[in-house]
XYZ file of C-alpha atoms in Angstrom:
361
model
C 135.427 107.265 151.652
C 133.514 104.197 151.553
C 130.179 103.831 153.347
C 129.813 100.692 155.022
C 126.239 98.531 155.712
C 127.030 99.811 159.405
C 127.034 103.166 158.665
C 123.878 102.671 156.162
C 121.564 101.414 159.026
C 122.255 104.339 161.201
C 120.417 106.715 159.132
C 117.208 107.058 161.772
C 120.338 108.180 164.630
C 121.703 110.842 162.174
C 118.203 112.100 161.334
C 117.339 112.595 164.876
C 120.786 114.260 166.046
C 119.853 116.572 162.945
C 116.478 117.321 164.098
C 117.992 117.940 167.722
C 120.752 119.861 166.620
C 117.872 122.400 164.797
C 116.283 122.131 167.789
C 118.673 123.360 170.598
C 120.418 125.818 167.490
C 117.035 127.924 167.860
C 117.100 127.317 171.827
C 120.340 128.838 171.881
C 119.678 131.525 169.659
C 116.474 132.751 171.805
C 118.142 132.248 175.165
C 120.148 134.709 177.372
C 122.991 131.885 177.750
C 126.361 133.383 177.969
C 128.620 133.756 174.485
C 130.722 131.417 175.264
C 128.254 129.114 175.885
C 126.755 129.387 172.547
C 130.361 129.374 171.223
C 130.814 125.828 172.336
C 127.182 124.912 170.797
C 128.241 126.361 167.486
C 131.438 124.223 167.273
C 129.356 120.853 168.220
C 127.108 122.202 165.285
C 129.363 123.143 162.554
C 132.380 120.128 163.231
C 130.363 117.182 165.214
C 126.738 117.533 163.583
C 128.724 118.758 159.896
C 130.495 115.662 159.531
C 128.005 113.671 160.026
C 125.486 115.630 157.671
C 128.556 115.852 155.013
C 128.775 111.691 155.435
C 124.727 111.885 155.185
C 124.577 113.501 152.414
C 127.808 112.185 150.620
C 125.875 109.001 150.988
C 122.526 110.183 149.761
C 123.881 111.214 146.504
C 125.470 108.431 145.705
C 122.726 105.981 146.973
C 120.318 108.044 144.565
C 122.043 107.698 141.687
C 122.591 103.737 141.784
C 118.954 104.066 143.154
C 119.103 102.174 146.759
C 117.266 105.055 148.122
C 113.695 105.393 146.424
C 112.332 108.559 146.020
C 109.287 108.860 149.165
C 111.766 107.042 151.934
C 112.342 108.551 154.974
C 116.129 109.263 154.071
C 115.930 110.239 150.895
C 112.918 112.773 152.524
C 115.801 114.071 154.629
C 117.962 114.064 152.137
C 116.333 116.451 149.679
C 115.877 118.501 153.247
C 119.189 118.614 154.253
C 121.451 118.103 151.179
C 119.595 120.629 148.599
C 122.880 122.692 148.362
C 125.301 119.718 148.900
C 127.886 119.014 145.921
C 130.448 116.358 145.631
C 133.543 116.524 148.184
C 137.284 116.771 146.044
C 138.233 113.838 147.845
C 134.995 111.515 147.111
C 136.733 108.635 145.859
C 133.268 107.005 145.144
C 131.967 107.564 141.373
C 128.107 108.348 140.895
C 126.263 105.835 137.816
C 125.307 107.187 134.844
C 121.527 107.956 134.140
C 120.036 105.448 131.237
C 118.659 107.302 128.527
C 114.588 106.326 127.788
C 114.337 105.333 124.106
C 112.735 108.037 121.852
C 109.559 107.068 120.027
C 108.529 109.858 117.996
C 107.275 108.142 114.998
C 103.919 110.027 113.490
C 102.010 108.641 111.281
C 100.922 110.252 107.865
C 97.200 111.428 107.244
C 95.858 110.901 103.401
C 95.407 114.218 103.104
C 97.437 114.750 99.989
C 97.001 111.287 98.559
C 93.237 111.149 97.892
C 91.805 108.696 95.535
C 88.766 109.932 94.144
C 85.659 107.788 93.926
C 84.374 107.322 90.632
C 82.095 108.872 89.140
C 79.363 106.624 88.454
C 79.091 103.498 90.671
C 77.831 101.765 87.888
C 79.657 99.202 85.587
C 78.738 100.182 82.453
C 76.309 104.119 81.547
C 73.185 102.980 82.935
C 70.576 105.575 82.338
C 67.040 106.795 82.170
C 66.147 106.107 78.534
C 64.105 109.299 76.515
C 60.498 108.281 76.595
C 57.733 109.931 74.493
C 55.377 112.366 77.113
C 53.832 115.460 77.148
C 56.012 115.842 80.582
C 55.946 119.055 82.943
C 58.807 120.772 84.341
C 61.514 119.569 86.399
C 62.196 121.339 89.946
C 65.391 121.158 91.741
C 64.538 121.646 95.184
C 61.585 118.676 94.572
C 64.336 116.555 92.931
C 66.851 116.835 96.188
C 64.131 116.298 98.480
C 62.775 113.306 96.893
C 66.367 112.017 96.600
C 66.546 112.799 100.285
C 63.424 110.333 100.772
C 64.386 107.614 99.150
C 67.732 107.838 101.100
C 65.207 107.958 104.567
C 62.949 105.207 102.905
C 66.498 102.730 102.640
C 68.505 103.187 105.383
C 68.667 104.016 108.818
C 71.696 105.501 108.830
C 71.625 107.527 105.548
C 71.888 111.681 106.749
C 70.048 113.914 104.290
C 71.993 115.321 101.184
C 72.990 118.678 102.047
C 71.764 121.694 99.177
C 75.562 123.083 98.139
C 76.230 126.014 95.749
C 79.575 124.845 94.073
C 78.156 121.154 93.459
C 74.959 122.882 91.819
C 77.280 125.065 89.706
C 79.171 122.253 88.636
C 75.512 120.643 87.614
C 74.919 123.759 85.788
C 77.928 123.077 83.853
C 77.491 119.703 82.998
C 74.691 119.883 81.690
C 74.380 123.136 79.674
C 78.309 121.136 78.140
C 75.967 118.190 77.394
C 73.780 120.183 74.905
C 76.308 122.443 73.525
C 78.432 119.662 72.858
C 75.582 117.337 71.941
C 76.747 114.382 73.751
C 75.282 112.341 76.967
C 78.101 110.496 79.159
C 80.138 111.428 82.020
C 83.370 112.741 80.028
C 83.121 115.167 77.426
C 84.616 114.116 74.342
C 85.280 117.609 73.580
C 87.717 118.343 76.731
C 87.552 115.141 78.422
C 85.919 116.904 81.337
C 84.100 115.104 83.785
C 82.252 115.957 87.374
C 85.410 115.493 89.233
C 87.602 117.892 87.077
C 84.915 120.521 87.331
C 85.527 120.133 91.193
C 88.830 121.261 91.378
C 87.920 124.290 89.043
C 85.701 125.226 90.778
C 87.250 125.209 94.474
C 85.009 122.196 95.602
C 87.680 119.774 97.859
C 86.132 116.694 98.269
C 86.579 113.264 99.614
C 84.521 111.981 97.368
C 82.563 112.468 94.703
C 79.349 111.224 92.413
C 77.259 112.241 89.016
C 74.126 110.971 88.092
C 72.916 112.180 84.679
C 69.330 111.796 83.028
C 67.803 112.771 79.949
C 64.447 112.715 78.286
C 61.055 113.795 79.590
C 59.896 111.928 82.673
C 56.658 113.624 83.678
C 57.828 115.400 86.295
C 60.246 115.040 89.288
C 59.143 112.141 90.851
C 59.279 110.544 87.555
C 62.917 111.386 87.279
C 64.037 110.082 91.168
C 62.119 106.658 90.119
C 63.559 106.174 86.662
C 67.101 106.886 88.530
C 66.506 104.697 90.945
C 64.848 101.762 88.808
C 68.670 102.017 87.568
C 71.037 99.963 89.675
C 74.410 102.553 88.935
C 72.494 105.641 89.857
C 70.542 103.918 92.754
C 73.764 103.336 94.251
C 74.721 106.841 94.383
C 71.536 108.461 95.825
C 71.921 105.981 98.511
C 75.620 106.137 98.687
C 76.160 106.556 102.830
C 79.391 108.492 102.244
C 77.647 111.079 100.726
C 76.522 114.129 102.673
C 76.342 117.039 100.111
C 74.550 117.603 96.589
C 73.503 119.873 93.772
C 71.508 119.590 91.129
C 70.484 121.086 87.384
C 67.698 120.486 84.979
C 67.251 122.083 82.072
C 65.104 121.266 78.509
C 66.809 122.118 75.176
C 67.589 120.364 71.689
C 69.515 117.189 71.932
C 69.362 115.005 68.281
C 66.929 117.695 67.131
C 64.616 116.341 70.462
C 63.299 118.208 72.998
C 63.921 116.866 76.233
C 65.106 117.137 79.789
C 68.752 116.700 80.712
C 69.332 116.492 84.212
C 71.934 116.516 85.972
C 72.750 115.368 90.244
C 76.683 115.637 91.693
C 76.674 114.338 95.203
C 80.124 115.017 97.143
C 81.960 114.791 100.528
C 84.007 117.930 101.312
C 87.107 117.063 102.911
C 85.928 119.900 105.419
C 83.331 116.770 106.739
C 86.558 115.520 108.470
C 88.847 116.910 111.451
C 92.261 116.634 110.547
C 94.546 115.601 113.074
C 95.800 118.325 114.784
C 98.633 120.548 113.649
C 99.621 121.696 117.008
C 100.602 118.545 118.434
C 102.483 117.384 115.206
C 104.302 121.043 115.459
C 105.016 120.168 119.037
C 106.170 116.696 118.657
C 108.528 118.346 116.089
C 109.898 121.261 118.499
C 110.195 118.480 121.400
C 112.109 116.199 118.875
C 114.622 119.037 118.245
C 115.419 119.985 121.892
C 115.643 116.038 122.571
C 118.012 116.016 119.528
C 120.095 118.733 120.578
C 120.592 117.296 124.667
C 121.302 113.907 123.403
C 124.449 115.643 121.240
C 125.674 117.177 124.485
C 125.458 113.818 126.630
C 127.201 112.082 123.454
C 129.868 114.890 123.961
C 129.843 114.316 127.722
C 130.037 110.675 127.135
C 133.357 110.839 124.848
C 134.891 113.115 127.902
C 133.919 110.505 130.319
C 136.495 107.789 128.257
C 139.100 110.289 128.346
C 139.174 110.839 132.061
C 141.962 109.318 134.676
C 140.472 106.389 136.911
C 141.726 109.017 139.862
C 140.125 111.927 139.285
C 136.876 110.985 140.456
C 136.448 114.472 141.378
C 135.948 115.787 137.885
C 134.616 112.456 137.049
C 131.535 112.678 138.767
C 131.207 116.509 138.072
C 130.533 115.613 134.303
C 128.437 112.662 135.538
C 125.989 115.185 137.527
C 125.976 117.055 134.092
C 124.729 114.110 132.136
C 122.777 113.113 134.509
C 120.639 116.397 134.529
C 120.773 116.418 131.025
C 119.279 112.602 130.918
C 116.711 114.050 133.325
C 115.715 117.003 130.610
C 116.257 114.605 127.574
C 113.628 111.775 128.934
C 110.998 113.884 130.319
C 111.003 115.284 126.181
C 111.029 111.098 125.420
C 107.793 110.931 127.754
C 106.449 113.720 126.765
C 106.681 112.905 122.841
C 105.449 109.439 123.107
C 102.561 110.629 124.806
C 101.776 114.030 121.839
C 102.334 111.198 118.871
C 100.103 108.438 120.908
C 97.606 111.281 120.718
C 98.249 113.204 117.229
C 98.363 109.319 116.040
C 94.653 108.702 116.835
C 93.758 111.629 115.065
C 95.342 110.314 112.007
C 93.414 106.678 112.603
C 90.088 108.954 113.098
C 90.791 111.194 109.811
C 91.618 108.378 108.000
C 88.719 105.998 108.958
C 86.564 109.054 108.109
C 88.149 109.839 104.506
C 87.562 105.822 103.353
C 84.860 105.561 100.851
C 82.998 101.900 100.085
């Protein structure tokens, strides 16, 4: 059956003969009118008033689908109302349009988690360090050491946080410096094992972002001293008031070095990776899971879609049957599209935010 415009503008008549034909169903129903009465009410309601709903709704469906009807109209209010339970007729020789699918975005992008470059060392060009100098000296004092380096980061920038006291980056002082006067040597890499501040950090547990040595040896006086000579040094200045550093440790200790008796010293500044929120697992799980189930429904409408070719140009019946299939399964499959491009929008920004906070300058 084919609907003509005629029959499309008299939507407002069939949606008040359905509201009367509610209306004097419950009248009937409550009154003592005789049963043949109601007999002759019942057969207006079932034939009359459910030819015209099965035209309705025949035409609801179909309007829908090639979306001439928007969803908040009157008739397609009335519709959902009336034609919840309706399915297509045997002899509809109208066929319904195929949903479009939404294109699937579910790119993610990739953290640098497992591709960290670390910083070097020593920001300096070349070994630039206190030299020995000739002094009856006293003792050097970690804690004084840290928080003088601590001052001179407060006395040269605004924005430079306080070196945070941590045990691993002390032991890894410890190390360095008790290697230095085993060894007898004063640089950054052993020439014994080729050891070096950021090898001793992955011994030891310490994940960083990045990390920093300053080194220092002679006899300075006393701490203060020490923080000036280190930062009367342009390489180690640069590290004490490095801004990507947030966490440090530090060793002194006198011995023999060259058959001298002097300080070596020893400060390894670091940024855990644990000073950064990696994007969020969950959401790249459930992008994943999503991305599966959207996988899987698009196979089936591909399937439905091959059926589809195969069917007569007659048998709109069945035609539209697998139609309504796909059409559901479109529904499912871009609600997942929506729902994807909104979890890798979001799991995406945690990336940019990781990232921006693992860059070192």
């Amino acid at each position: 059956m084919i609907f003509t415009s005629k029959k499309r503008t008299s939507i407002l008549l069939l949606s008040l003969v359905f509201l009367f034909s509610v209306l004097f169903s419950n009248v009937a129903k409550a009154s003592t009118i005789t049963d043949g009465i109601f007999n002759v009410f019942n057969f207006i309601n079932t034939r009359i008033i459910g030819q015209i709903k099965n035209d309705f709704c025949r035409q609801y469906i179909l309007a829908l689908s090639t979306g001439e009807w928007k969803d908040g109209e009157l008739r397609a209010n009335l519709g959902k109302r009336f034609c919840a339970s309706y399915s297509v007729p045997t002899d509809s020789t109208s066929k319904i349009a195929e949903t479009n699918l939404q294109p699937l975005n579910s790119n993610i992008s990739v953290s640098n988690t497992n591709n960290l470059v670390p910083s070097s060392i020593n920001n300096s060009s070349s070994d630039v360090y206190a030299p020995i100098v000739s002094t009856n000296g006293g003792d050097l004092d970690a804690n004084q050491i840290i928080s003088l380096t601590n001052a001179e980061r407060k006395n040269n920038g605004s924005k430079l946080v306080d070196l945070q006291y941590n045990d691993i980056l002390k032991n890894i002082a410890i190390i360095r410096v008790k290697d230095m006067f085993a060894n007898q040597y004063f640089e950054h890499n052993s020439p014994i094992t080729g050891d070096n501040a950021s090898k001793e950090a992955e011994k030891n547990g310490y994940q960083y972002i990045t990390i920093g040595e300053n080194i220092a040896l002679g006899n300075f006086g006393d701490s203060k001293g020490l923080v000036t000579a280190w930062m009367n040094s342009p390489g180690h200045r640069a590290n004490i008031l490095n801004k990507n550093y947030t966490e440090i440790g530090v060793y002194a200790e006198k011995g023999i070095y060259q058959n001298q008796s002097v300080w070596i010293a020893t400060q390894i500044f670091g940024k855990p990776i644990s000073g950064c929120a990696e994007p969020n697992k969950t959401i790249k799980d459930k992008v994943s899971s999503y991305k599966f189930s959207a996988d899987s429904i698009l196979a089936n409408i591909k399937n439905i879609d091959a059926e589809l070719k195969t069917l007569s140009a007659t048998d709109t019946q069945t035609y539209n049957s697998k139609v309504a299939e796909r059409n559901t399964l479109v529904g499912l499959y871009n609600n997942l599209a929506s729902e994807i491009k909104t979890s890798v929008a979001e799991y995406n920004t945690g990336v940019s935010v990781y990232n921006a906070c693992i860059k070192t300058q």
